[in-house]
Amino acid sequence: VNVNSQSGNNSLVRNWIAAMERDGVPISTQAYYLAIDTCMRDGNIPRMQSFLESMREQGIRPTRNIYRSLIKSYSENKYLGAAQDTLETMIDENLDPDAHSYAQVINCCCAFGETKAAHIWLNKAIQHNSVNSECFISLISLYKEDKDSEKLLQLLDTMEKFEVTPRERSFYPIVFKALSATKANHEYVVKWLDRMQAQGLADVVALNEVLTILIENGNIDVAEEVLHQTRPSIGPNHISCSIILQALEKGVPERAVSFLLNMLLSLRVAPQELHYNSVLRSCARHGDSNTVKGLIESMISNGLNPNASTYESAIRAHAKRYELKQAEKWFDIAKKAGYGEGDVILNAMLEVELSLDSGNNVVPATRALNWAREMKKSSGAWPLNYQGTATLIKSLLEAGMESQARDCLEEILSRLKRGIETAILKASDLSASTGTLPGPIAEARYLLEAFIWFYSSKKNEAKISEWLDRAISSNVPVDSRWFSMAIQVHIVRGNVQAARSRFRQMHDLGLKRNEVIYNQIASIGLGECMGKLNEDTEEERLLHLLKADQFRPKVGFFRRMLGHAANKAREGDSLSRSDIIINLMEDEHVELDETCTRYALEIVSRKGGNNEKIKKKIVDSTNYLQAQVHDCLNRNNVTSALKLIMEMRQNGEEPSQKLYSRVLGKLLRENMLDDAKKFFYLIPQPSSYDFTLMASIHAREGSVSRVLNLRDYVFGASTEEMDLDCYQVLLQACFKSSPPDQKTAREVLHQLKIREPTGKYSTKGHIKGYLTKLLGEEGAKVFPGVKAPNLKKFE
């Protein structure tokens, strides 16, 4: 048995044990351990349990090593109950389970979504002083997947409290990725880099990962500070500097230029072509054509060679300032350097044509189309690649020139046709639309998406259906995102049956539906689009389909289900099944969040009758007072909601941001303006949404000064957090003031040029409308390609 175990002959080990049993030879504890260990390695659970029973029949007590093998095998093969029972037996028999055994059971709990059980075992590991970093990995990964920052940070605080110090380098990237996914406070990211340095495990790869995380979460200043602080100990490289410069691209060029010029002196990193090109892209983005020439001269003097990206930025910088002649000069220089026929240069020249007369969509689109046709005449081939063609198509569609956009599509599809046919002949299966597709097919998809995306943004139901059907009938594999766009347009237009039909069509085509699509269908209900419902409810059927597509149901999925049920309850549907949905959430170990609680309580309050049992269940599963506030708001009892908010604050419970916003919105809708103003200043950190709600009162009055005072109170110096809605309400105040406030409007225009605030496409149109009315042609140049609403109707 021993010889065969050492040589890895697992089946022979079991054969010799069987021979010993047959011949009546007493089997030692060590022999049983070897037999069980081989079963563990093979994943042969039934045989392993058979050996365990034989041991017990002979009165042999399993050793610590045997229990460890059992736990490892049960955990890896997802026998959760058996793994937990075995670990509990070890504890009862004082066999001191090691941290690895605890970690394996915790991992198994997390695999089944049993977070409560995982935390129980983690606490036992801590209690028995058998805990290490391995015990935390699965829970960290779970909270990362759920994007639950609060629980993740509590878990990391637990590690620090009980002095669990990871000594493996591989652990730290797991933490960094989790902190990034949950958008945790930057202080935690920096703290964990410090811990990694203290263990002597930090290197430039870890530094670059931390810089990326900080920047992704909007902490560029902190990232730059960390970069300088770690120079003596870690030493940044050219990638570190590139990460910072790529983030600075979106800001004003002066800061990127300053960083570039100080790289060698302060960081001991000599600038390379990629660093210069990053700064040049910032200049191009903001139209800083004056700085471009000096940077390119500096490149050459430092022995670096300008490339296609360099010249592209130079051309685009002049395009932004409508300097056609200077852009053409750089185009000539690029041609002499051998880059004139390159896609990026030609695409940049297309942008030059499109940038002119941006107040009128038709003129630049026509000019750009004529330029492309002239280039075709001189070279004999369509000059633009798929990306440039897509840009031209979008501009033509914006100008209402669909037939010309179709012509452009045919131009490049004819160029791609042979490559598509060859790729289809070589590929065994393109229907799955996963992985990397052959170049010509990927490019054709990109072009078709230009049409689908455009009509999706315009909420044009007929056109998006036409183009999606054309894509389905072509040889090009369909992207599930196109269905998602079409389904969203159908939902917005109130065509629920069409949205459900698209969901069914994906099933018929063998396309895998993504989580976004499942969330969309959850928001309108599945109905009977997948066949008649028998014993299942539509919620149960949709959940089954989601899991069959190998997605784990998340709180957002159930939130949309409850939102749909709440809508039905508002329409008087007495069959809204909040209790069924809540039971499904319990079965899937998904906790009610604040919005779910709000919807569930609204459904219960509207159904009438004796619903105290389900109501108690909802309230017990969440913050009691917070749930009571939502219940009051559902019943339009704003006064009671305010009292409960005050009670929460007196008890040391801080209401959530969503709850603050909902109460504020309710006060304004009920025209309780004085109460709304008092309540607003109780909010610890008002959001951009709260600002928009309050500022709209002053904007309607045309009081620019009050809106600005409110802006300073909410955002202070951090106006980067202002979204498009915030700028819209400020412009509304400028427009309503007497006389119209052009000075503030110009400040807003400047802010929009140097920043890229988030928001809806329609909001961009409204902002463009205000700026056009306030500043004329100067304001009309904001957001090129975005169409302002009819100005007479708008005014």
PDB file of C-alpha atoms in Angstrom, residues 9 44 50 66 77 98 106 119 160 165 180 201 239 331 345 366 369 383 403 414 471 571 577 659 689 694 744:
ATOM      1  CA  ASN A   9      -0.844   4.101  -8.354  1.00  0.00           C
ATOM      2  CA  ASN A  44     -13.884   9.011  -5.575  1.00  0.00           C
ATOM      3  CA  SER A  50     -16.706   3.095   2.284  1.00  0.00           C
ATOM      4  CA  ILE A  66      -7.501  11.569   7.641  1.00  0.00           C
ATOM      5  CA  ASN A  77     -16.366  18.037  -4.786  1.00  0.00           C
ATOM      6  CA  ASP A  98      -5.559  23.881  10.645  1.00  0.00           C
ATOM      7  CA  ILE A 106     -15.337  28.521   3.788  1.00  0.00           C
ATOM      8  CA  HIS A 119     -18.701  33.849   8.306  1.00  0.00           C
ATOM      9  CA  GLU A 160      -6.372  43.837  10.483  1.00  0.00           C
ATOM     10  CA  THR A 165      -0.971  39.264   7.709  1.00  0.00           C
ATOM     11  CA  SER A 180     -11.366  48.377  -7.448  1.00  0.00           C
ATOM     12  CA  LEU A 201       6.456  41.891  -1.458  1.00  0.00           C
ATOM     13  CA  ILE A 239       4.399  51.993 -17.645  1.00  0.00           C
ATOM     14  CA  PHE A 331      -1.234  65.786 -43.169  1.00  0.00           C
ATOM     15  CA  ILE A 345      -4.272  59.719 -40.297  1.00  0.00           C
ATOM     16  CA  THR A 366     -21.719  66.412 -47.009  1.00  0.00           C
ATOM     17  CA  LEU A 369     -18.562  62.460 -47.825  1.00  0.00           C
ATOM     18  CA  PRO A 383      -9.944  55.481 -48.206  1.00  0.00           C
ATOM     19  CA  SER A 403     -29.289  56.746 -48.203  1.00  0.00           C
ATOM     20  CA  SER A 414     -17.704  45.228 -50.691  1.00  0.00           C
ATOM     21  CA  ALA A 471     -27.957  41.913 -39.388  1.00  0.00           C
ATOM     22  CA  GLU A 571     -52.392  49.492 -12.025  1.00  0.00           C
ATOM     23  CA  ARG A 577     -46.437  38.362  -6.206  1.00  0.00           C
ATOM     24  CA  LEU A 659     -33.480  57.452   1.402  1.00  0.00           C
ATOM     25  CA  TYR A 689     -29.144  64.339  -7.854  1.00  0.00           C
ATOM     26  CA  MET A 694     -33.024  71.752  -5.050  1.00  0.00           C
ATOM     27  CA  THR A 744     -22.022  82.175 -16.366  1.00  0.00           C
TER      28      THR A 744
END
